[in-house]
CSV table of C-alpha atoms in Angstrom, one decimal:
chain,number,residue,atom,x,y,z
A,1,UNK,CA,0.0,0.0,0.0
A,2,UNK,CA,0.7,3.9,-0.7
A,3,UNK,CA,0.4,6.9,1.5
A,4,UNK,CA,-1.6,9.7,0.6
A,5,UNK,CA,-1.0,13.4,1.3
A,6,UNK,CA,-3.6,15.5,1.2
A,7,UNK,CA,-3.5,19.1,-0.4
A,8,UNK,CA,-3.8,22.3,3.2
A,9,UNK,CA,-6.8,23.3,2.1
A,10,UNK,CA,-7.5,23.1,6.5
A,11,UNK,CA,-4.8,23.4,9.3
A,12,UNK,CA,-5.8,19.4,10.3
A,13,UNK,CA,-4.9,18.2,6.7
A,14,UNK,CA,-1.6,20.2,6.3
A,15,UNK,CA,0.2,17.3,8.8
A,16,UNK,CA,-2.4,14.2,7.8
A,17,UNK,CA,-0.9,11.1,6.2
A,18,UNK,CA,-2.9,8.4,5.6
A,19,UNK,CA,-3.3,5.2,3.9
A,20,UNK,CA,-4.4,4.7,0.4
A,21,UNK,CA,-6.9,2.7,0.6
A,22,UNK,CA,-8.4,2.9,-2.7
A,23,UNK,CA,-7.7,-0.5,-3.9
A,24,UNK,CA,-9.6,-2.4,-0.9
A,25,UNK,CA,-13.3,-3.5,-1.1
A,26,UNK,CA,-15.8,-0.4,-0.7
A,27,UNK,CA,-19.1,-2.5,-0.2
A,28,UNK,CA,-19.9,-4.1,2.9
A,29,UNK,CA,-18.3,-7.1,4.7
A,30,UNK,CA,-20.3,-10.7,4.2
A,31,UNK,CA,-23.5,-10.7,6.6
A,32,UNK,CA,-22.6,-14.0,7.4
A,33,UNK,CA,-19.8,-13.6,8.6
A,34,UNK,CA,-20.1,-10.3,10.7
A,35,UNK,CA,-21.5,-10.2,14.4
A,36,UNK,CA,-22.5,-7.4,16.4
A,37,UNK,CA,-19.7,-5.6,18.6
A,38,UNK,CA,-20.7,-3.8,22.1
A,39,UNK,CA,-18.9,-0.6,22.7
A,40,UNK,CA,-18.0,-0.9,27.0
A,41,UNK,CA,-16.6,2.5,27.4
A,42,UNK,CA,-14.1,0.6,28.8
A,43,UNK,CA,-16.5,-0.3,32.0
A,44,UNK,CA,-17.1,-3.2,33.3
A,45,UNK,CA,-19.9,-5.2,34.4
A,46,UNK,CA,-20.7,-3.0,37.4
A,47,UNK,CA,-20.3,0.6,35.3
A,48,UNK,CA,-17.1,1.3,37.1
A,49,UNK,CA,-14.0,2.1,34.5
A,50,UNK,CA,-11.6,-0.7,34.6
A,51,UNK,CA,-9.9,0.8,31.6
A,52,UNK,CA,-9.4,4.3,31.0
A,53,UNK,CA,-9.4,6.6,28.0
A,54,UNK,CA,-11.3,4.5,26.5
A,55,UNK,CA,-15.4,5.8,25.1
A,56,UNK,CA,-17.1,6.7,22.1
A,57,UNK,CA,-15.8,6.6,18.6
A,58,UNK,CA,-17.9,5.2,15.1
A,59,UNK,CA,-20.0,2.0,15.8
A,60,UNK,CA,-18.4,-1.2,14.5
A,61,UNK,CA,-19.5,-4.4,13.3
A,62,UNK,CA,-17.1,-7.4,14.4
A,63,UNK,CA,-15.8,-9.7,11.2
A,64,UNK,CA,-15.2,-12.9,12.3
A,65,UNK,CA,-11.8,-14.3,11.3
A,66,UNK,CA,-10.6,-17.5,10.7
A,67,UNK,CA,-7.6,-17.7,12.9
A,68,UNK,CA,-7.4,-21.8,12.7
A,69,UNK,CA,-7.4,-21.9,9.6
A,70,UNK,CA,-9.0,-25.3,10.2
A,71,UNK,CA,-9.9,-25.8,6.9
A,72,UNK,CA,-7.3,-28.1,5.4
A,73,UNK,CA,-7.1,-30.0,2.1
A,74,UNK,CA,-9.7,-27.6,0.2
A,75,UNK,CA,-8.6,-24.7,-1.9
A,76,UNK,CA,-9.6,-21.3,-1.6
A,77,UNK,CA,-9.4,-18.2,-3.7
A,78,UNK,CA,-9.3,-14.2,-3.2
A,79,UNK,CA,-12.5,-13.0,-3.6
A,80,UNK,CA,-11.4,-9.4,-2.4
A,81,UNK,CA,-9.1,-7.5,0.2
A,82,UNK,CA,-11.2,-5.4,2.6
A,83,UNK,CA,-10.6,-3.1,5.3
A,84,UNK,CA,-11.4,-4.1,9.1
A,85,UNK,CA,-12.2,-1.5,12.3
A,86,UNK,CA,-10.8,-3.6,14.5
A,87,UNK,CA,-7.6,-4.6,13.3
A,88,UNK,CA,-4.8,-2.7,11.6
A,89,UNK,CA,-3.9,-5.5,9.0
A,90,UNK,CA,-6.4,-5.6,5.8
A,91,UNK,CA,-8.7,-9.3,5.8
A,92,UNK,CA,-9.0,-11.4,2.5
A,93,UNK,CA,-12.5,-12.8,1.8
A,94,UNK,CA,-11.8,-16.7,0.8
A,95,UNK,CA,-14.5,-18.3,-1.2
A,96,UNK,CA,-13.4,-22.4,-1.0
A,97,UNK,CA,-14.3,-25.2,-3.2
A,98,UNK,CA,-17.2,-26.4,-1.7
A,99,UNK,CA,-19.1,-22.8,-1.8
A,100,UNK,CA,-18.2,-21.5,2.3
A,101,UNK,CA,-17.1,-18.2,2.3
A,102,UNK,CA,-14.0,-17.6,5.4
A,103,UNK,CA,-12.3,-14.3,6.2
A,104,UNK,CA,-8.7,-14.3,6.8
A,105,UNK,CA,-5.7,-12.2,7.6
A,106,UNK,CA,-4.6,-10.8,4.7
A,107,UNK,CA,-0.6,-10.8,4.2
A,108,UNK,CA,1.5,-8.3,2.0
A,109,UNK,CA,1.5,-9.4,-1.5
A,110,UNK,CA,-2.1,-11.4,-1.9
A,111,UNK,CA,-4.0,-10.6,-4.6
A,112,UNK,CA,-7.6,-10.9,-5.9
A,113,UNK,CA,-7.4,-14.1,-7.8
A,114,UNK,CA,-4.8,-16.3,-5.7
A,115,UNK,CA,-5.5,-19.7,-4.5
A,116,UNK,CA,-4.8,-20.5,-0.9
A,117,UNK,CA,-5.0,-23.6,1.0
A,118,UNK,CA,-4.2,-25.2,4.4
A,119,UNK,CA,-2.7,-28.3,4.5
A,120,UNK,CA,0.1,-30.0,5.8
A,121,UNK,CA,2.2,-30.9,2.7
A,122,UNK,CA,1.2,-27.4,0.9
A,123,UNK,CA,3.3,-24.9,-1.0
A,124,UNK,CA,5.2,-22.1,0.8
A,125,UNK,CA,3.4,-19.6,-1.4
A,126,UNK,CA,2.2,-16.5,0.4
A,127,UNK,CA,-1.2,-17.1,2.5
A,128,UNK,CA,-0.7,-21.0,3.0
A,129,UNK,CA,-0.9,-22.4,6.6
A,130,UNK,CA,0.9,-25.5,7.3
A,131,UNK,CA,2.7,-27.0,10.5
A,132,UNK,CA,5.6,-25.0,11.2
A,133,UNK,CA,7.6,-28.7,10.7
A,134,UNK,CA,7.1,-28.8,7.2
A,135,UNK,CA,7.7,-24.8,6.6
A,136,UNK,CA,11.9,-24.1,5.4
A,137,UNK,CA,14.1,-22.1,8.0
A,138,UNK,CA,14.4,-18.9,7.1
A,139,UNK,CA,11.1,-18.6,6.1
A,140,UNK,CA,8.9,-15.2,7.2
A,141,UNK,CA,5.4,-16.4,8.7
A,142,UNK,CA,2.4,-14.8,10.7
A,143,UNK,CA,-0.4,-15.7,12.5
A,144,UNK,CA,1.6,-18.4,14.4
A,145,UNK,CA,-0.3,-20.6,17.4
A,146,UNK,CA,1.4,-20.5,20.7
A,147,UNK,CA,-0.5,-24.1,20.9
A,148,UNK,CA,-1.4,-26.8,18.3
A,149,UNK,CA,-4.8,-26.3,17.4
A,150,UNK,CA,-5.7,-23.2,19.7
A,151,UNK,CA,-5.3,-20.8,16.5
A,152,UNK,CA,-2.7,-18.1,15.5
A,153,UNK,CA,-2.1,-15.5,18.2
A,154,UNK,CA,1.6,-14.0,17.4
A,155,UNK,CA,1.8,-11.9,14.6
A,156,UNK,CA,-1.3,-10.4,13.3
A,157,UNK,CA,-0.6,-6.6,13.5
A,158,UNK,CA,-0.4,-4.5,10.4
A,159,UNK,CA,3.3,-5.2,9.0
A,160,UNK,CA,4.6,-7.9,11.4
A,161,UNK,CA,6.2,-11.0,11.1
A,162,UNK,CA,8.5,-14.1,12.4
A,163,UNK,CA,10.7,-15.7,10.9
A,164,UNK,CA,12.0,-19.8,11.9
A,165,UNK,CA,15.9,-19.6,12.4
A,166,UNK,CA,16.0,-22.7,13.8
A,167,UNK,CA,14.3,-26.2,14.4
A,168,UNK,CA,14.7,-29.1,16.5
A,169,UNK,CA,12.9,-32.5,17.3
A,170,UNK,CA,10.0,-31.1,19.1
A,171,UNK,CA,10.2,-26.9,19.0
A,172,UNK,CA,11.6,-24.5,16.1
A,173,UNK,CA,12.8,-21.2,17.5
A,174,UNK,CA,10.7,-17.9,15.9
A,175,UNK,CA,12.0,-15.1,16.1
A,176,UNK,CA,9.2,-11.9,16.6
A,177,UNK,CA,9.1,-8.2,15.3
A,178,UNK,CA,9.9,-7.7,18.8
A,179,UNK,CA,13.8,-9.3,18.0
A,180,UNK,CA,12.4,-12.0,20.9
A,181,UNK,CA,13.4,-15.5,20.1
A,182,UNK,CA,10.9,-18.1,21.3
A,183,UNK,CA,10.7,-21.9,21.4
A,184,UNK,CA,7.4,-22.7,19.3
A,185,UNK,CA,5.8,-26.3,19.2
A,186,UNK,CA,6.8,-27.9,15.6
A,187,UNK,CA,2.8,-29.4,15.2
A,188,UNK,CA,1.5,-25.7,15.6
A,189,UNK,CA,0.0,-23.9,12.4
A,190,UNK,CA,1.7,-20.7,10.9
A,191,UNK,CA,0.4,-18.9,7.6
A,192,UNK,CA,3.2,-17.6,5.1
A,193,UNK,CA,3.9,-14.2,4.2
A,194,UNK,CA,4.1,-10.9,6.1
A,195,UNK,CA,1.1,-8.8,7.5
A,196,UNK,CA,-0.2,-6.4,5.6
A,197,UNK,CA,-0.4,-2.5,5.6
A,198,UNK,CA,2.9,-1.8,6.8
A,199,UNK,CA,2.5,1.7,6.3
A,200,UNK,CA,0.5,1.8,9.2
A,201,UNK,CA,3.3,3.0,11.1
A,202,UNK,CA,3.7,5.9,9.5
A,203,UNK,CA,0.0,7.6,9.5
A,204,UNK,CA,-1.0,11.1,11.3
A,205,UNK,CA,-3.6,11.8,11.8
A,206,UNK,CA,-3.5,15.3,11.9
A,207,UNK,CA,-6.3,16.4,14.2
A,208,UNK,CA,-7.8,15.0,17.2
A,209,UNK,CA,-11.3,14.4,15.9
A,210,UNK,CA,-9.7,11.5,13.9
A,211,UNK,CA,-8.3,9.5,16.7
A,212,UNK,CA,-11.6,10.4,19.0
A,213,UNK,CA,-13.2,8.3,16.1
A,214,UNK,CA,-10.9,5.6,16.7
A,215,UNK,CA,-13.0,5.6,20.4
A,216,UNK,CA,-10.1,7.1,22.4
A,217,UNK,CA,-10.6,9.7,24.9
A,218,UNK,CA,-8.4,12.2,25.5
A,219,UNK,CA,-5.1,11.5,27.8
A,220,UNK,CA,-4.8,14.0,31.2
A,221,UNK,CA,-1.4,14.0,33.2
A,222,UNK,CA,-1.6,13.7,37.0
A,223,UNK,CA,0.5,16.4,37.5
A,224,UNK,CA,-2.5,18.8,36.1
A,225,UNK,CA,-5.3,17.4,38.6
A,226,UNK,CA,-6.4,17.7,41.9
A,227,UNK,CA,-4.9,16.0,44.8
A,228,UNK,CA,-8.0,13.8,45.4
A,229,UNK,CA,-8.1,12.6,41.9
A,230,UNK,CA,-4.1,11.7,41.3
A,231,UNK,CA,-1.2,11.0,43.3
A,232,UNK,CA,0.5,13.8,41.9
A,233,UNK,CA,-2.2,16.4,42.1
A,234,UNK,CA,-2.1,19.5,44.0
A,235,UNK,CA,0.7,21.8,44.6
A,236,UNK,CA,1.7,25.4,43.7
A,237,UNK,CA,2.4,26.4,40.4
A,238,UNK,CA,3.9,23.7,38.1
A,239,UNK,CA,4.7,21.4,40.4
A,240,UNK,CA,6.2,17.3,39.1
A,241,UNK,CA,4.4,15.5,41.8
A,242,UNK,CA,6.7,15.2,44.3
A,243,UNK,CA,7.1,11.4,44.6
A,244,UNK,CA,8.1,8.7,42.0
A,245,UNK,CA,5.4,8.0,39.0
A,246,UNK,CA,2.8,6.1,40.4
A,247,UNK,CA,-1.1,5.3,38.8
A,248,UNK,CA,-3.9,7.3,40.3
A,249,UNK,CA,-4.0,3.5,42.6
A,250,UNK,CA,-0.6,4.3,43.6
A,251,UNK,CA,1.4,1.3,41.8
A,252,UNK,CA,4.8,2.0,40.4
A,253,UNK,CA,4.9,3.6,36.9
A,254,UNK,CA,8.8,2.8,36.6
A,255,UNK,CA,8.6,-0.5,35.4
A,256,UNK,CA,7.4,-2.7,38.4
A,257,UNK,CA,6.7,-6.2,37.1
A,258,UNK,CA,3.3,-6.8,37.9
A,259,UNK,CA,3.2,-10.0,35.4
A,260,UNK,CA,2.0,-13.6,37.3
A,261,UNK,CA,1.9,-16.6,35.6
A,262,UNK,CA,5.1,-17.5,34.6
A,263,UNK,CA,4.8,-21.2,33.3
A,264,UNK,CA,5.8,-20.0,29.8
A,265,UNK,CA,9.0,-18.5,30.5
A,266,UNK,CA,11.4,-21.1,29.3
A,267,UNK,CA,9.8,-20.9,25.8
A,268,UNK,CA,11.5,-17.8,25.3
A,269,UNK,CA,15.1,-17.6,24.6
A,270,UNK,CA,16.2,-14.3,24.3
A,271,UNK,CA,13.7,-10.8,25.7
A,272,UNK,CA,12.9,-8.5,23.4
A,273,UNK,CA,15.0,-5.5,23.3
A,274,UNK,CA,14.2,-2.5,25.6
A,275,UNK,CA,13.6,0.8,24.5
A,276,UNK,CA,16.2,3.1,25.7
């Protein structure tokens, strides 16, 4: 995909960048395949906000996605590329042999008109799922199950990918976007290619109407509020708080682990890199 640039005919589109997104599907998803989506307001069950920043924005329909790609032995083609609200990576409507229609995640360089198919003795052609036994180190994959059969969960954000650098009797080590290495279970599915829209990355939006539409509220710093509402409220003048970052709960802002279940540590092999 392309960027577009957009003439200042108003201060919010002298800085917007977008995606072209002229050559994606402009009718509407498959009603079959589409469930409604509840906006929370990032509330939960009791109205109380568990998540904040969170509220408003365009109503969405949920496209459900074939993540197990469970399908195997029957070959599908690209009926169209269409955009999805709730993703950043572009879905591929797959009509299959026998007449069901699936969505999928789309990867970089499929087209309307390419076959597909999930199998475990299939081609390493972009958009093919097979066992990640059977897939060629060196190879770049996405969508990539953490557990044989539960259905891809690493690698499905606009531009990412893995790639196998190594395999053994039982795991193949994948290395992430992230730089992280981890051990993967050889019997677990992983679809070829690279994510697409990798331009994502490099939108602005340019005002803050757009990313209100996104449902995102806006962002206020403790330092700025009242003492009753943040840690680092109150005080005269411009004041940093007076104590180390903390959430309005008081829990440590500079990088206490708060992370419990830790049975899957020795899968990974090397952390991803820190920012600096």
């Amino acid at each position: 995909m392309t960027l577009k640039n957009f003439k200042p005919t108003t201060p919010s589109q002298r800085g917007t960048i977008l995606v072209d997104k002229s050559n994606l599907w402009k009718g509407k998803p498959v009603k079959s395949l589409v469930t409604k989506l509840i906006s929370t307001g990032g509330r939960n069950n009791a109205g109380r906000i568990t998540s904040r920043r969170m509220g408003g924005g365009a109503k969405r329909k949920y496209r459900v996605i074939d993540f197990k790609r469970n399908k195997t032995g029957i070959e599908g083609e690209v009926i169209r590329i269409e955009y999805d609200p709730n993703r950043t990576a572009f879905i591929s409507l797959i009509k299959y042999r026998d007449g069901e229609y699936r969505y999928i995640l789309a990867p970089q360089n499929l087209s309307v008109g390419n076959k597909i198919i999930s199998d475990e003795k299939a081609e390493i052609n972009e958009g093919n799922c097979l066992p990640i036994k059977n897939i060629p180190v060196g190879t770049y994959i996405h969508n990539i199950e953490l557990k044989p059969g539960s259905g891809g969960q690493l690698s499905r954000s606009a531009g990412t990918f893995a790639q196998i650098i190594s395999k053994d009797i039982t795991f193949s080590q994948i290395r992430l976007s992230s730089r992280e290495i981890r051990l993967i279970n050889n019997n677990c599915l992983a679809t070829i290619g690279v994510m697409s829209n990798s331009d994502n990355q490099n939108i602005k939006f340019g005002k803050a109407g757009r990313k209100r539409n996104l449902g995102f509220r806006p962002k206020v710093r403790g330092v700025v509020m009242n003492p009753i509402d943040h840690p680092h409220g109150g005080g005269e003048g411009k004041t940093s708080g007076g104590r180390d970052p903390v959430s309005p709960w008081g829990q440590s802002a500079k990088g206490l682990k708060t992370r419990k279940n830790k049975t899957t540590d020795k899968y990974i092999i090397s952390r991803r890199k820190k920012r600096n």
